[in-house]
mmCIF file of N, CA and C in Angstrom:
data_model
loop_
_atom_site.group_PDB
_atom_site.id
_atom_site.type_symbol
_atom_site.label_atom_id
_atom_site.label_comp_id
_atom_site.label_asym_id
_atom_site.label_seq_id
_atom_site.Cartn_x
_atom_site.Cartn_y
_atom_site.Cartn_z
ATOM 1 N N UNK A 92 -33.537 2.626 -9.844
ATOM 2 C CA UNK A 92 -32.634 3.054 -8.810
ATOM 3 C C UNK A 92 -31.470 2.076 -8.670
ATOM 4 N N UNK A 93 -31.536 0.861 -8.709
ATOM 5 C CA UNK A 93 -30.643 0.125 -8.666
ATOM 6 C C UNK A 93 -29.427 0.231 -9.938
ATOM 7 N N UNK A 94 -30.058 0.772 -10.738
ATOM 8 C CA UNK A 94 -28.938 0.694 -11.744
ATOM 9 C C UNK A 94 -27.886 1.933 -11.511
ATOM 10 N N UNK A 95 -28.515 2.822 -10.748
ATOM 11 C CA UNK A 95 -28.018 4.326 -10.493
ATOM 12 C C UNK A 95 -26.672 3.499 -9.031
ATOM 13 N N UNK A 96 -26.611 2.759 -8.452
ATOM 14 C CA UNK A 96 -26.386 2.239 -7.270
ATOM 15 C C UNK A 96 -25.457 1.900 -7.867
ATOM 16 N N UNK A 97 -25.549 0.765 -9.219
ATOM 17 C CA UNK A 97 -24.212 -0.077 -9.736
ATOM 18 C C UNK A 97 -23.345 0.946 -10.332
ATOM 19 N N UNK A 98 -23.849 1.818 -11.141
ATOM 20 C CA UNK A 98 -23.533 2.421 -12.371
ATOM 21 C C UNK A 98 -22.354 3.827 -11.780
ATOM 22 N N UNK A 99 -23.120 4.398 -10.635
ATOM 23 C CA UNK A 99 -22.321 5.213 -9.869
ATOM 24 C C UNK A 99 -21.181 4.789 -9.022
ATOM 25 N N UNK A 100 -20.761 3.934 -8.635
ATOM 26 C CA UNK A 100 -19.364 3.299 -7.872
ATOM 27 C C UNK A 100 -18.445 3.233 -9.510
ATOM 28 N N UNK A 101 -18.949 2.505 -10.129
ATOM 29 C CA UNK A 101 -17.614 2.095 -11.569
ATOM 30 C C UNK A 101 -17.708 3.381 -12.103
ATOM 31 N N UNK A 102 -18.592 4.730 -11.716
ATOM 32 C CA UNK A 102 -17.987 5.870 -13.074
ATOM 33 C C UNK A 102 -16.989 6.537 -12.136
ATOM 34 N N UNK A 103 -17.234 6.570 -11.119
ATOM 35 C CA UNK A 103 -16.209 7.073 -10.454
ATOM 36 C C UNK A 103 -14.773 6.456 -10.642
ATOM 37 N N UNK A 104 -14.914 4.738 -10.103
ATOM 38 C CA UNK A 104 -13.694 4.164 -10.338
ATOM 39 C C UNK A 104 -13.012 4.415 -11.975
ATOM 40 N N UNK A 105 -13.959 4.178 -12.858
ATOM 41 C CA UNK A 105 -13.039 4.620 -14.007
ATOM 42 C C UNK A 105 -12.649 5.773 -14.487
ATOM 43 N N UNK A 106 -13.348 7.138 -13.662
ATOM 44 C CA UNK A 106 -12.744 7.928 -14.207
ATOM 45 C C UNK A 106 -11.784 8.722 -13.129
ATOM 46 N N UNK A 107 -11.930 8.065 -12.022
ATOM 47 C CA UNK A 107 -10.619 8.461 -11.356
ATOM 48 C C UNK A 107 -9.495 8.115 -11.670
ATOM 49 N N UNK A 108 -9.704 6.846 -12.321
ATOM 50 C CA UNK A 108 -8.253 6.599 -12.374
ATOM 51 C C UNK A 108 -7.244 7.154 -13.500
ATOM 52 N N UNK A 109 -7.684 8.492 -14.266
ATOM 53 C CA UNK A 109 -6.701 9.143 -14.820
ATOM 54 C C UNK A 109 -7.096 10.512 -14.531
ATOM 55 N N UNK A 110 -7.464 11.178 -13.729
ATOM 56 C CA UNK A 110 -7.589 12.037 -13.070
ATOM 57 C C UNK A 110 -8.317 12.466 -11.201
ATOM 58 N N UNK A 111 -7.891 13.271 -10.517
ATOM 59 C CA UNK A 111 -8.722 13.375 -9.018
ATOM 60 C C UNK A 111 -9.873 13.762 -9.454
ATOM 61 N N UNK A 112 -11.289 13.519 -8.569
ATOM 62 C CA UNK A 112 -12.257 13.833 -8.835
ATOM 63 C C UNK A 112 -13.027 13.867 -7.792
ATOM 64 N N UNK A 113 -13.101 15.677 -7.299
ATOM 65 C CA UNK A 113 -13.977 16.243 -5.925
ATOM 66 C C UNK A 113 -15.548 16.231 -5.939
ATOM 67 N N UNK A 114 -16.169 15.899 -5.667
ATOM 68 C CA UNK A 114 -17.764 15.707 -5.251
ATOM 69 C C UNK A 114 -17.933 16.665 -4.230
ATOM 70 N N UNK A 115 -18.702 17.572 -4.113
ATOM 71 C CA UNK A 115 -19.221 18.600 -3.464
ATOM 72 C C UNK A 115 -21.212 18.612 -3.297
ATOM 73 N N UNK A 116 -21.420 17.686 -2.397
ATOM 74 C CA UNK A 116 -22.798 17.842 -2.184
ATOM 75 C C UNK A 116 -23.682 18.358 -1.159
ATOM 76 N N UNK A 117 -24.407 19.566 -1.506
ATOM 77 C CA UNK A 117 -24.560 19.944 0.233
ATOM 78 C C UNK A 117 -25.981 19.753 0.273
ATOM 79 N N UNK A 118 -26.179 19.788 1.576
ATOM 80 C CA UNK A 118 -27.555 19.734 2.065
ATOM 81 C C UNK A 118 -28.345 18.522 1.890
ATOM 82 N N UNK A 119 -27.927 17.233 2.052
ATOM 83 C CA UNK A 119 -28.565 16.002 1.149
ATOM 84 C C UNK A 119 -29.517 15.596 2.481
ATOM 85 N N UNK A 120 -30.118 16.548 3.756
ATOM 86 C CA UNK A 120 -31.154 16.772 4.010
ATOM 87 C C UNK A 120 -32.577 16.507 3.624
ATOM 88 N N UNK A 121 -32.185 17.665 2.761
ATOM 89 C CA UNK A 121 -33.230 18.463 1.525
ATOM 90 C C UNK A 121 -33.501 17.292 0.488
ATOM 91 N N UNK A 122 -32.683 16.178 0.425
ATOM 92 C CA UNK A 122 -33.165 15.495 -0.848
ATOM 93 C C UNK A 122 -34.779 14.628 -0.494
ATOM 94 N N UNK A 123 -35.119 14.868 -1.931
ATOM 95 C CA UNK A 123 -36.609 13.936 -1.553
ATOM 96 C C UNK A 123 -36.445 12.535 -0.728
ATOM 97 N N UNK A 124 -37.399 12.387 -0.084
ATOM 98 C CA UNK A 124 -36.861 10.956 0.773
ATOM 99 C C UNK A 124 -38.308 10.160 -0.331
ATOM 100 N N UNK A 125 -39.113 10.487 -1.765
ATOM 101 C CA UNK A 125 -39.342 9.667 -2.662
ATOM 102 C C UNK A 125 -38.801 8.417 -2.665
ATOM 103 N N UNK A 126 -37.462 8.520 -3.256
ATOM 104 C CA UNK A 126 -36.841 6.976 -3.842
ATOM 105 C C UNK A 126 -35.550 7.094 -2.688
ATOM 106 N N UNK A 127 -35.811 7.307 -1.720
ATOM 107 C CA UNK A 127 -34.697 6.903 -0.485
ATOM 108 C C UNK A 127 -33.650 7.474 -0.703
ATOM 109 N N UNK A 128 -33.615 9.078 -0.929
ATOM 110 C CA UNK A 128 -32.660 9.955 -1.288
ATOM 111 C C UNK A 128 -31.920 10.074 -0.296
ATOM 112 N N UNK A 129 -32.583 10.555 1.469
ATOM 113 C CA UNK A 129 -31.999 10.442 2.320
ATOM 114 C C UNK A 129 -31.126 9.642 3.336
ATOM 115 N N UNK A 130 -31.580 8.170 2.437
ATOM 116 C CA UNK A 130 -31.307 7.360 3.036
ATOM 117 C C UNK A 130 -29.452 7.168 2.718
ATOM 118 N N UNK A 131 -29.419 7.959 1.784
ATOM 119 C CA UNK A 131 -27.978 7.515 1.436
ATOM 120 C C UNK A 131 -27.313 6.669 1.249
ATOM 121 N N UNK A 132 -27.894 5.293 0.650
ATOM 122 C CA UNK A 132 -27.349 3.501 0.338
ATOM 123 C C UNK A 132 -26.593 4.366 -1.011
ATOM 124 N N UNK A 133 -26.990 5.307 -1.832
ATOM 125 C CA UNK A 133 -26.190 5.746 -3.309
ATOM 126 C C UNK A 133 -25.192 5.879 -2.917
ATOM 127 N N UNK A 134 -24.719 6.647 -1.623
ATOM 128 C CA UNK A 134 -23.270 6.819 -1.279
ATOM 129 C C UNK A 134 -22.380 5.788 -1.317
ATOM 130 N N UNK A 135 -21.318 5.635 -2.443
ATOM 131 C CA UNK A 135 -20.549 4.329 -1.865
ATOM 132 C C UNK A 135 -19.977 3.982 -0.310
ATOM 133 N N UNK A 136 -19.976 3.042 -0.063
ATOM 134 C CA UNK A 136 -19.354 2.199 1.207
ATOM 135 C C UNK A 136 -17.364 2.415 0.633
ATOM 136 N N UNK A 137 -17.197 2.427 -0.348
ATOM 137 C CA UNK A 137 -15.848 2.327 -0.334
ATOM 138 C C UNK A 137 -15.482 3.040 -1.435
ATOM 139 N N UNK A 138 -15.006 4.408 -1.219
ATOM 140 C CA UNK A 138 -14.354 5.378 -1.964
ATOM 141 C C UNK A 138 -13.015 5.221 -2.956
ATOM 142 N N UNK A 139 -12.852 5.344 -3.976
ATOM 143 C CA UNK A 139 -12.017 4.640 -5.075
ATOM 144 C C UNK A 139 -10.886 6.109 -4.682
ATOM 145 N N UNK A 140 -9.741 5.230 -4.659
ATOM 146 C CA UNK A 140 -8.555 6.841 -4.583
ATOM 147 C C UNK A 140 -8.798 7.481 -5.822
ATOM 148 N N UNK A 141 -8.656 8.683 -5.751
ATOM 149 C CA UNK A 141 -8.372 10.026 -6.023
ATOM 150 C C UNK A 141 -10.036 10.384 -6.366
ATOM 151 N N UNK A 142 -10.712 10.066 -5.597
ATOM 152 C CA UNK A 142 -12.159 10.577 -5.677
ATOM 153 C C UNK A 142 -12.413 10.955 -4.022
ATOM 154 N N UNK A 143 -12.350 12.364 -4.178
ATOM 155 C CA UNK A 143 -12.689 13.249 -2.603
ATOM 156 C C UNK A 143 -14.267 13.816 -2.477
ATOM 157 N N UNK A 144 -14.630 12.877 -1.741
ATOM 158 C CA UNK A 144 -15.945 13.420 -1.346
ATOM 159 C C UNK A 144 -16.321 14.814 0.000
ATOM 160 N N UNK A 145 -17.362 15.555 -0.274
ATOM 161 C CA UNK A 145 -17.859 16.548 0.664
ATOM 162 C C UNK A 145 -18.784 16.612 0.835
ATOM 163 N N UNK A 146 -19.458 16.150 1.873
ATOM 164 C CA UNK A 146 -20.906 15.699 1.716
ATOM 165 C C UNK A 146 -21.189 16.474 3.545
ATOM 166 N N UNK A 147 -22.449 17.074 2.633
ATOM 167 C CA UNK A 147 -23.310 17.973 3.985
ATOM 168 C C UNK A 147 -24.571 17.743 4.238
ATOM 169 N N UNK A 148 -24.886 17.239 5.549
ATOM 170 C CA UNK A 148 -26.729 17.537 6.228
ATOM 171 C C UNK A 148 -26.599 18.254 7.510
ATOM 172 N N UNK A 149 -27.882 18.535 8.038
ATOM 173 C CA UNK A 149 -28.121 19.071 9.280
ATOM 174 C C UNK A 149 -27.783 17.530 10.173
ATOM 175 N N UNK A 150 -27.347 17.677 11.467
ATOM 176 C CA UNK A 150 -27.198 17.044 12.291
ATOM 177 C C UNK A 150 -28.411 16.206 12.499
ATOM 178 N N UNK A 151 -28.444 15.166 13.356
ATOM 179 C CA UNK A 151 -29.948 14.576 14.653
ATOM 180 C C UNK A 151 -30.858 13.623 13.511
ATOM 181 N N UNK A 152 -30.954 12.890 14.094
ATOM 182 C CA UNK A 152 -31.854 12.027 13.760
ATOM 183 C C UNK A 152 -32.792 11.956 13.293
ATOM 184 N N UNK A 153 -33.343 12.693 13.047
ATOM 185 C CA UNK A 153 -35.089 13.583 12.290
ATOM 186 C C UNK A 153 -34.457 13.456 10.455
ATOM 187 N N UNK A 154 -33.049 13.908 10.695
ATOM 188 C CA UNK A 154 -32.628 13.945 9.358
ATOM 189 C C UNK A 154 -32.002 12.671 8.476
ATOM 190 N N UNK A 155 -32.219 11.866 9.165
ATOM 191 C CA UNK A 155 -31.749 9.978 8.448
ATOM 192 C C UNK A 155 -30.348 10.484 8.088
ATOM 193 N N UNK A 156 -30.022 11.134 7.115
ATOM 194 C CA UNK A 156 -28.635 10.837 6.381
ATOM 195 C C UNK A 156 -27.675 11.066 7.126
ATOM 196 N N UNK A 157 -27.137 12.256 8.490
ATOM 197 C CA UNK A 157 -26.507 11.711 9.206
ATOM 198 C C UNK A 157 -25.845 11.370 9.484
ATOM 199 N N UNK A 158 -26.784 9.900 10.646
ATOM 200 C CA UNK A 158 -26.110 8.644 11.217
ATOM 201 C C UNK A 158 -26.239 7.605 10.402
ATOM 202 N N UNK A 159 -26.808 7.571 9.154
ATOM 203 C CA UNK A 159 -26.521 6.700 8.098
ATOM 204 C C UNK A 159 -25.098 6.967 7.918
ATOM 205 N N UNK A 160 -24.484 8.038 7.116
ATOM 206 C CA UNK A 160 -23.034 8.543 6.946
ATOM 207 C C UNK A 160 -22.136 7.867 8.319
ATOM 208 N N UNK A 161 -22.104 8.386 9.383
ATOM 209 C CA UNK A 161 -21.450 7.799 10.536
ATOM 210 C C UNK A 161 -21.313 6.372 10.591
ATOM 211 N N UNK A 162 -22.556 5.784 10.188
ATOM 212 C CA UNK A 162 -22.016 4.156 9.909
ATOM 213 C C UNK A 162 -21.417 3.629 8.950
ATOM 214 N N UNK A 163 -22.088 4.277 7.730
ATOM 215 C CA UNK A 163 -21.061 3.633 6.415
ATOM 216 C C UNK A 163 -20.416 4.234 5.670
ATOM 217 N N UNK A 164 -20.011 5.629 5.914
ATOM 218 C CA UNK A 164 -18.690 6.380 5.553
ATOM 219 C C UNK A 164 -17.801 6.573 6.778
ATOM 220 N N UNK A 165 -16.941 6.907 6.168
ATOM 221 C CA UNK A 165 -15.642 7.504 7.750
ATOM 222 C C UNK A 165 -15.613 9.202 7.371
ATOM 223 N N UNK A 166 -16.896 9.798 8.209
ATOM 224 C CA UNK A 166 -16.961 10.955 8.447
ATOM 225 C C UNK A 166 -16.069 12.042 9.226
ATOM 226 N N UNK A 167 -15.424 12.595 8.491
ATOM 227 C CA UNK A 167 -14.785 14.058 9.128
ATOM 228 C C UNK A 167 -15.229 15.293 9.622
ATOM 229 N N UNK A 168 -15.285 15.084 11.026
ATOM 230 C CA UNK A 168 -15.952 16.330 11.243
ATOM 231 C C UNK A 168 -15.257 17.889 12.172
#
């Protein structure tokens, strides 16, 4: 898992930077909370320009990902 953590921030950064690149993930609810799917630490903390994220869960606290998101992304709602 950790390598998925490093490996996912630099593919983004390098391949944004010669094209935009939209991420569309819904329901990350639903992901196994196995290897701390819900927990959402995979999500980067700091989004590389021209990489637009869309990221969806159910609301409330039962669901971790969330108010994880609210703290370490800048959520649009």
């Amino acid at each position: 898992m950790k390598s998925l953590l490093e490996f996912f921030p630099t593919c983004l950064k390098e391949n944004a930077s010669s094209k935009p690149i939209i991420l569309v993930l819904d329901s990350l609810d639903q992901l196994s909370d196995d290897d701390g799917g819900r927990e959402v630490d995979w999500v980067p903390k700091e989004i590389p320009k021209n990489v637009y994220m869309i990221l969806s869960t159910l609301p409330g606290e039962k669901y971790i990902c969330f108010p994880k998101l609210q703290v370490n992304v800048r959520v649009l709602m």
